[in-house]
């Protein structure tokens, strides 16, 4: 049913996301309902990500991620080789995303402050001080972004659809068009959560972690060929989808529909008696037709649904594990729950101290 609605021409994307427009000044096709803008934007992103299909480009991606992890660990490592996993994941994912996708070498203030500011504003959207600081960070990196061909091309796409965008984003139109968060939010915000929850589940399942390490060693830097890693990412996206709800409007009746991806992904009638268990081996076999249609971590239009999530997030997970040979929760840290699903709030487990 949900898949049919998303595919049907009888349903359109919901009204503009005013929160993202007003709070983060975003005017990308994921906040504004326009099929032409969505398709043009999506095709550009797909073309950019397709370069990773080339083996040399993929090796370059992994090398970039490896270097960023080593650097971040040096900055974040506390005494006795301990670090806050949340900070590492958020900063490494942002740093790697900017360098790999946009070829932007952002300054240290942006890399360390922007993740927490965005997450803070998600819950405190009226905090003007946080909004102003966010804009200061972006302005301070304006030159770096101006040198990115990919970002300039995306800006051009947004500008070419100004007739649509200007009807919704009336105030500060030019600033919204040139806001790098238009590409950072849909890329980074999704990926850090996939990486983080994959690692959290591995911390809860030592046997699975050991098996993954063994398989990763066999694949060296060809992480995308590691099936278990891909299954883990897929299972993470099933139990902890970055998009919990998708909204659509029936163009004929005007009826609004909320598709609960979270509920569908955890439905025992679809996934079986162990639907609430983290079991990546369920992807070892072909999914049923019902499961195929019910697996919607990126809806059906997001470019990440093809290979981006598994290529990018997989490389980060693998490289973090490579440089964290112990990878345990520190004794002084609050242990992760062992008999229930993890909390999906964006600020959950911020204080989780991990041993390298």
Coordinates of C-alpha atoms in Angstrom, one line a residue:
X1 CA 0.0 0.0 0.0
X2 CA 2.7 2.5 1.0
X3 CA 4.9 1.7 -2.0
X4 CA 1.8 2.0 -4.3
X5 CA 1.1 5.5 -2.9
X6 CA 4.7 6.6 -3.4
X7 CA 4.6 5.4 -7.0
X8 CA 1.1 6.7 -7.8
X9 CA 0.6 9.9 -9.8
X10 CA -2.5 10.4 -7.7
X11 CA -0.3 11.5 -4.8
X12 CA 2.0 14.4 -4.6
X13 CA 4.7 15.4 -2.1
X14 CA 3.3 17.1 0.9
X15 CA 3.3 20.9 1.5
X16 CA 6.7 22.6 1.8
X17 CA 8.7 21.9 5.0
X18 CA 8.4 25.3 6.5
X19 CA 10.5 24.3 9.5
X20 CA 13.6 23.6 7.3
X21 CA 12.9 26.7 5.2
X22 CA 12.6 29.0 8.2
X23 CA 15.1 27.5 10.7
X24 CA 17.9 26.2 8.4
X25 CA 17.1 28.4 5.3
X26 CA 16.9 25.3 3.1
X27 CA 15.1 25.4 -0.2
X28 CA 16.1 22.1 -1.8
X29 CA 13.7 19.7 -3.5
X30 CA 13.2 17.8 -0.2
X31 CA 11.6 20.9 1.3
X32 CA 9.8 22.2 -1.7
X33 CA 7.2 20.3 -3.7
X34 CA 8.2 20.5 -7.3
X35 CA 8.8 17.4 -9.5
X36 CA 11.0 19.3 -12.0
X37 CA 13.3 20.6 -9.3
X38 CA 13.4 17.1 -7.6
X39 CA 14.3 15.3 -10.8
X40 CA 17.0 17.7 -11.9
X41 CA 18.5 17.8 -8.5
X42 CA 18.3 14.0 -8.1
X43 CA 19.9 13.4 -11.5
X44 CA 22.8 15.7 -10.7
X45 CA 23.5 13.9 -7.4
X46 CA 23.2 10.5 -9.0
X47 CA 25.7 11.5 -11.7
X48 CA 28.1 12.8 -9.0
X49 CA 27.8 9.6 -6.9
X50 CA 28.2 7.4 -10.0
X51 CA 31.9 8.3 -10.2
X52 CA 32.4 6.0 -7.2
X53 CA 31.7 3.0 -9.4
X54 CA 35.2 3.6 -10.8
X55 CA 37.6 1.6 -8.7
X56 CA 40.2 4.3 -8.5
X57 CA 37.6 6.8 -7.4
X58 CA 36.4 4.4 -4.8
X59 CA 39.9 3.9 -3.5
X60 CA 40.3 7.7 -3.3
X61 CA 37.1 7.8 -1.3
X62 CA 38.3 5.2 1.2
X63 CA 41.6 6.9 1.5
X64 CA 39.9 10.3 2.2
X65 CA 37.8 8.7 4.9
X66 CA 40.8 6.9 6.4
X67 CA 42.7 10.1 6.7
X68 CA 39.8 12.0 8.2
X69 CA 39.2 9.2 10.8
X70 CA 42.9 9.2 11.9
X71 CA 42.9 13.0 12.2
X72 CA 39.6 13.1 14.1
X73 CA 40.7 10.4 16.5
X74 CA 43.8 12.4 17.3
X75 CA 41.7 15.4 18.1
X76 CA 38.9 13.6 20.0
X77 CA 40.9 10.9 21.9
X78 CA 40.8 11.3 25.6
X79 CA 43.1 9.6 28.2
X80 CA 43.4 5.8 27.9
X81 CA 42.4 5.8 24.2
X82 CA 38.8 6.7 24.9
X83 CA 36.5 8.9 22.8
X84 CA 32.9 9.9 22.4
X85 CA 31.6 7.8 19.6
X86 CA 28.8 10.3 18.7
X87 CA 31.3 13.2 18.2
X88 CA 33.6 11.0 16.1
X89 CA 30.9 9.8 13.8
X90 CA 29.2 13.1 13.2
X91 CA 32.5 15.0 12.5
X92 CA 34.0 12.3 10.4
X93 CA 30.9 11.9 8.3
X94 CA 30.6 15.6 7.7
X95 CA 34.3 16.0 7.0
X96 CA 34.3 13.1 4.6
X97 CA 31.1 14.2 2.9
X98 CA 32.4 17.7 2.2
X99 CA 35.7 16.5 0.9
X100 CA 34.4 13.5 -1.1
X101 CA 31.2 14.9 -2.6
X102 CA 31.9 18.6 -2.7
X103 CA 35.7 18.8 -2.6
X104 CA 35.4 21.3 0.2
X105 CA 38.0 21.5 2.9
X106 CA 36.0 23.3 5.6
X107 CA 37.6 25.0 8.6
X108 CA 37.8 23.3 12.0
X109 CA 35.1 25.4 13.6
X110 CA 32.5 24.4 11.0
X111 CA 33.4 20.7 11.3
X112 CA 33.2 20.6 15.1
X113 CA 30.3 23.0 15.7
X114 CA 27.9 22.5 12.8
X115 CA 26.8 19.0 13.7
X116 CA 25.8 19.9 17.2
X117 CA 24.2 23.2 16.1
X118 CA 22.0 21.4 13.5
X119 CA 20.9 18.8 16.0
X120 CA 20.2 21.5 18.6
X121 CA 18.1 23.4 16.2
X122 CA 16.1 20.3 15.4
X123 CA 14.7 20.5 18.9
X124 CA 15.1 24.3 19.5
X125 CA 14.0 25.8 16.3
X126 CA 13.5 29.3 17.8
X127 CA 17.0 29.6 19.2
X128 CA 18.2 32.7 17.3
X129 CA 21.7 32.6 18.8
X130 CA 22.1 29.1 17.4
X131 CA 20.8 30.1 14.0
X132 CA 23.1 33.1 13.9
X133 CA 26.1 31.0 14.8
X134 CA 25.2 28.5 12.1
X135 CA 25.1 31.2 9.5
X136 CA 28.5 32.7 10.8
X137 CA 30.1 29.3 10.3
X138 CA 28.8 29.0 6.7
X139 CA 29.8 32.5 5.8
X140 CA 33.3 31.9 7.2
X141 CA 33.5 29.0 4.7
X142 CA 32.0 30.8 1.8
X143 CA 35.2 30.9 -0.2
X144 CA 35.8 27.1 0.2
X145 CA 32.3 26.3 -1.0
X146 CA 32.6 28.8 -3.9
X147 CA 35.5 26.7 -5.2
X148 CA 33.4 23.5 -5.4
X149 CA 32.2 22.8 -9.0
X150 CA 29.6 20.4 -7.7
X151 CA 28.1 22.9 -5.3
X152 CA 28.1 25.6 -8.0
X153 CA 26.2 23.3 -10.3
X154 CA 23.6 22.5 -7.6
X155 CA 23.2 26.3 -6.9
X156 CA 22.6 26.7 -10.6
X157 CA 19.9 24.1 -10.5
X158 CA 18.2 25.9 -7.6
X159 CA 18.5 29.3 -9.4
X160 CA 17.0 27.9 -12.5
X161 CA 13.9 27.0 -10.5
X162 CA 13.7 30.4 -8.8
X163 CA 10.1 30.8 -10.1
X164 CA 9.0 27.9 -7.9
X165 CA 11.3 28.6 -4.9
X166 CA 10.6 32.3 -4.7
X167 CA 6.9 31.6 -4.1
X168 CA 7.7 29.8 -0.9
X169 CA 11.0 31.2 0.3
X170 CA 10.0 34.9 0.0
X171 CA 12.5 36.3 2.5
X172 CA 16.3 36.2 1.9
X173 CA 15.8 34.3 -1.4
X174 CA 19.4 34.7 -2.6
X175 CA 20.8 33.6 0.8
X176 CA 18.7 30.5 0.8
X177 CA 19.7 29.5 -2.8
X178 CA 23.4 29.8 -1.8
X179 CA 23.1 28.0 1.5
X180 CA 25.4 24.9 1.5
X181 CA 22.9 23.2 3.9
X182 CA 20.8 22.5 0.8
X183 CA 23.2 19.6 0.1
X184 CA 24.7 19.0 3.5
X185 CA 21.5 18.2 5.3
X186 CA 20.2 15.5 2.9
X187 CA 23.7 13.9 2.7
X188 CA 25.3 14.3 6.1
X189 CA 22.2 14.1 8.3
X190 CA 21.2 10.8 6.8
X191 CA 24.6 9.2 6.7
X192 CA 25.9 9.9 10.2
X193 CA 22.8 8.2 11.6
X194 CA 23.3 5.1 9.5
X195 CA 27.0 4.9 10.6
X196 CA 26.2 5.6 14.3
X197 CA 23.4 3.1 14.7
X198 CA 25.4 0.4 12.8
X199 CA 28.2 0.9 15.3
X200 CA 25.9 1.0 18.3
X201 CA 24.4 -2.4 17.3
X202 CA 27.9 -3.8 16.7
X203 CA 28.8 -2.7 20.3
X204 CA 25.8 -4.7 21.5
X205 CA 26.7 -7.8 19.5
X206 CA 30.3 -8.8 20.0
X207 CA 29.9 -12.0 18.0
X208 CA 28.6 -10.1 15.0
X209 CA 31.4 -7.6 15.4
X210 CA 34.0 -10.3 15.4
X211 CA 32.5 -11.9 12.3
X212 CA 32.5 -8.5 10.5
X213 CA 36.1 -7.9 11.4
X214 CA 37.0 -11.2 9.9
X215 CA 35.2 -10.5 6.7
X216 CA 36.6 -7.0 6.4
X217 CA 40.1 -8.3 6.8
X218 CA 39.4 -10.6 3.8
X219 CA 38.2 -7.7 1.7
X220 CA 41.0 -5.2 2.6
X221 CA 39.8 -1.8 1.2
X222 CA 37.2 -3.3 -1.1
X223 CA 34.6 -2.9 1.6
X224 CA 31.7 -2.7 -0.8
X225 CA 32.3 -6.3 -1.6
X226 CA 31.8 -7.3 2.0
X227 CA 28.3 -8.7 2.1
X228 CA 28.0 -8.8 5.9
X229 CA 28.8 -5.1 6.1
X230 CA 26.1 -4.4 3.5
X231 CA 23.6 -6.6 5.4
X232 CA 24.4 -4.7 8.6
X233 CA 23.8 -1.4 7.0
X234 CA 20.5 -2.6 5.5
X235 CA 19.3 -3.9 8.8
X236 CA 20.3 -0.6 10.5
X237 CA 18.2 1.2 7.9
X238 CA 15.3 -1.2 8.5
X239 CA 15.2 -0.8 12.3
X240 CA 16.4 2.8 12.5
X241 CA 15.3 4.5 9.2
X242 CA 16.6 8.1 8.9
X243 CA 13.1 9.0 7.6
X244 CA 10.5 7.8 10.0
X245 CA 7.5 9.2 8.2
X246 CA 6.7 10.2 4.6
X247 CA 3.8 12.6 3.8
X248 CA 1.8 12.6 0.7
X249 CA -1.4 14.4 -0.5
X250 CA -4.0 12.9 -2.8
X251 CA -4.2 15.4 -5.7
X252 CA -7.8 14.5 -6.4
X253 CA -9.3 14.5 -2.9
X254 CA -6.8 16.7 -1.0
X255 CA -6.5 14.0 1.6
X256 CA -3.2 13.9 3.4
X257 CA -1.5 10.6 4.1
X258 CA 1.2 9.8 6.6
X259 CA 3.3 6.7 5.7
X260 CA 5.0 5.4 8.9
X261 CA 8.2 3.9 7.6
X262 CA 9.2 3.0 11.1
X263 CA 6.0 1.0 11.7
X264 CA 6.3 -0.8 8.3
X265 CA 9.9 -1.7 8.9
X266 CA 9.1 -3.2 12.3
X267 CA 5.9 -5.0 11.3
X268 CA 6.0 -8.7 12.2
X269 CA 3.5 -9.5 9.5
X270 CA 6.1 -8.3 7.0
X271 CA 9.4 -9.2 8.6
X272 CA 8.5 -12.2 10.7
X273 CA 8.5 -13.0 14.4
X274 CA 12.0 -11.5 14.8
X275 CA 11.0 -8.2 13.2
X276 CA 12.2 -6.3 16.3
X277 CA 15.6 -8.1 16.5
X278 CA 18.7 -6.7 14.8
X279 CA 19.4 -9.6 12.4
X280 CA 21.4 -8.6 9.4
X281 CA 21.4 -12.2 8.1
X282 CA 17.8 -11.8 7.1
X283 CA 19.3 -10.1 4.0
X284 CA 21.3 -13.2 3.2
X285 CA 18.3 -14.5 1.3
X286 CA 16.1 -12.9 -1.3
X287 CA 13.4 -10.7 0.2
X288 CA 9.8 -11.6 -0.4
X289 CA 7.8 -9.3 -2.8
X290 CA 6.0 -7.8 0.2
X291 CA 9.3 -7.1 2.0
X292 CA 10.8 -5.5 -1.1
X293 CA 7.9 -3.1 -1.3
X294 CA 8.0 -2.5 2.4
X295 CA 11.7 -1.6 2.6
X296 CA 11.6 2.2 2.3
X297 CA 14.5 3.8 4.3
X298 CA 14.9 6.5 1.6
X299 CA 11.4 6.5 0.2
X300 CA 11.7 5.8 -3.6
X301 CA 13.2 9.0 -4.8
X302 CA 16.3 9.7 -2.7
X303 CA 19.6 9.1 -4.6
X304 CA 21.0 7.4 -1.5
X305 CA 18.8 4.4 -2.0
X306 CA 20.9 3.1 -4.9
X307 CA 24.4 2.6 -3.6
X308 CA 25.5 5.8 -1.8
X309 CA 24.5 4.7 1.7
X310 CA 26.3 1.3 1.4
X311 CA 29.4 2.7 -0.3
X312 CA 29.9 5.8 1.9
X313 CA 28.6 4.7 5.2
X314 CA 30.1 1.3 4.8
X315 CA 33.6 2.7 4.3
X316 CA 33.3 4.9 7.4
X317 CA 32.1 1.9 9.6
X318 CA 34.9 -0.3 8.2
X319 CA 37.6 2.4 8.7
X320 CA 36.5 3.2 12.3
X321 CA 36.7 -0.4 13.2
X322 CA 40.1 -0.7 11.6
X323 CA 41.5 2.1 13.9
X324 CA 39.6 0.9 16.9
X325 CA 40.9 -2.5 17.6
X326 CA 39.2 -2.8 21.0
X327 CA 35.9 -1.0 20.3
X328 CA 34.1 -1.5 23.6
X329 CA 31.9 0.7 25.7
X330 CA 34.1 2.2 28.5
X331 CA 33.2 1.0 32.1
X332 CA 32.4 4.5 33.3
X333 CA 30.0 5.1 30.5
X334 CA 26.2 4.3 30.7
X335 CA 25.8 0.9 29.1
X336 CA 23.7 0.5 26.0
X337 CA 20.3 -1.2 26.6
X338 CA 20.6 -4.9 25.9
X339 CA 16.9 -6.0 25.7
X340 CA 15.2 -3.2 23.7
X341 CA 15.6 -1.2 20.5
X342 CA 17.9 1.8 20.6
X343 CA 16.4 5.3 21.1
X344 CA 16.1 7.2 17.8
X345 CA 16.3 10.7 19.2
X346 CA 19.1 12.7 17.5
X347 CA 20.9 13.4 20.8
X348 CA 20.7 9.9 22.1
X349 CA 23.9 8.3 23.4
X350 CA 25.9 11.5 23.0
X351 CA 27.8 10.6 26.2
X352 CA 28.7 7.1 25.2
X353 CA 32.4 6.8 25.9
X354 CA 34.1 4.2 23.7
X355 CA 37.5 2.5 23.9
X356 CA 39.7 2.5 20.8

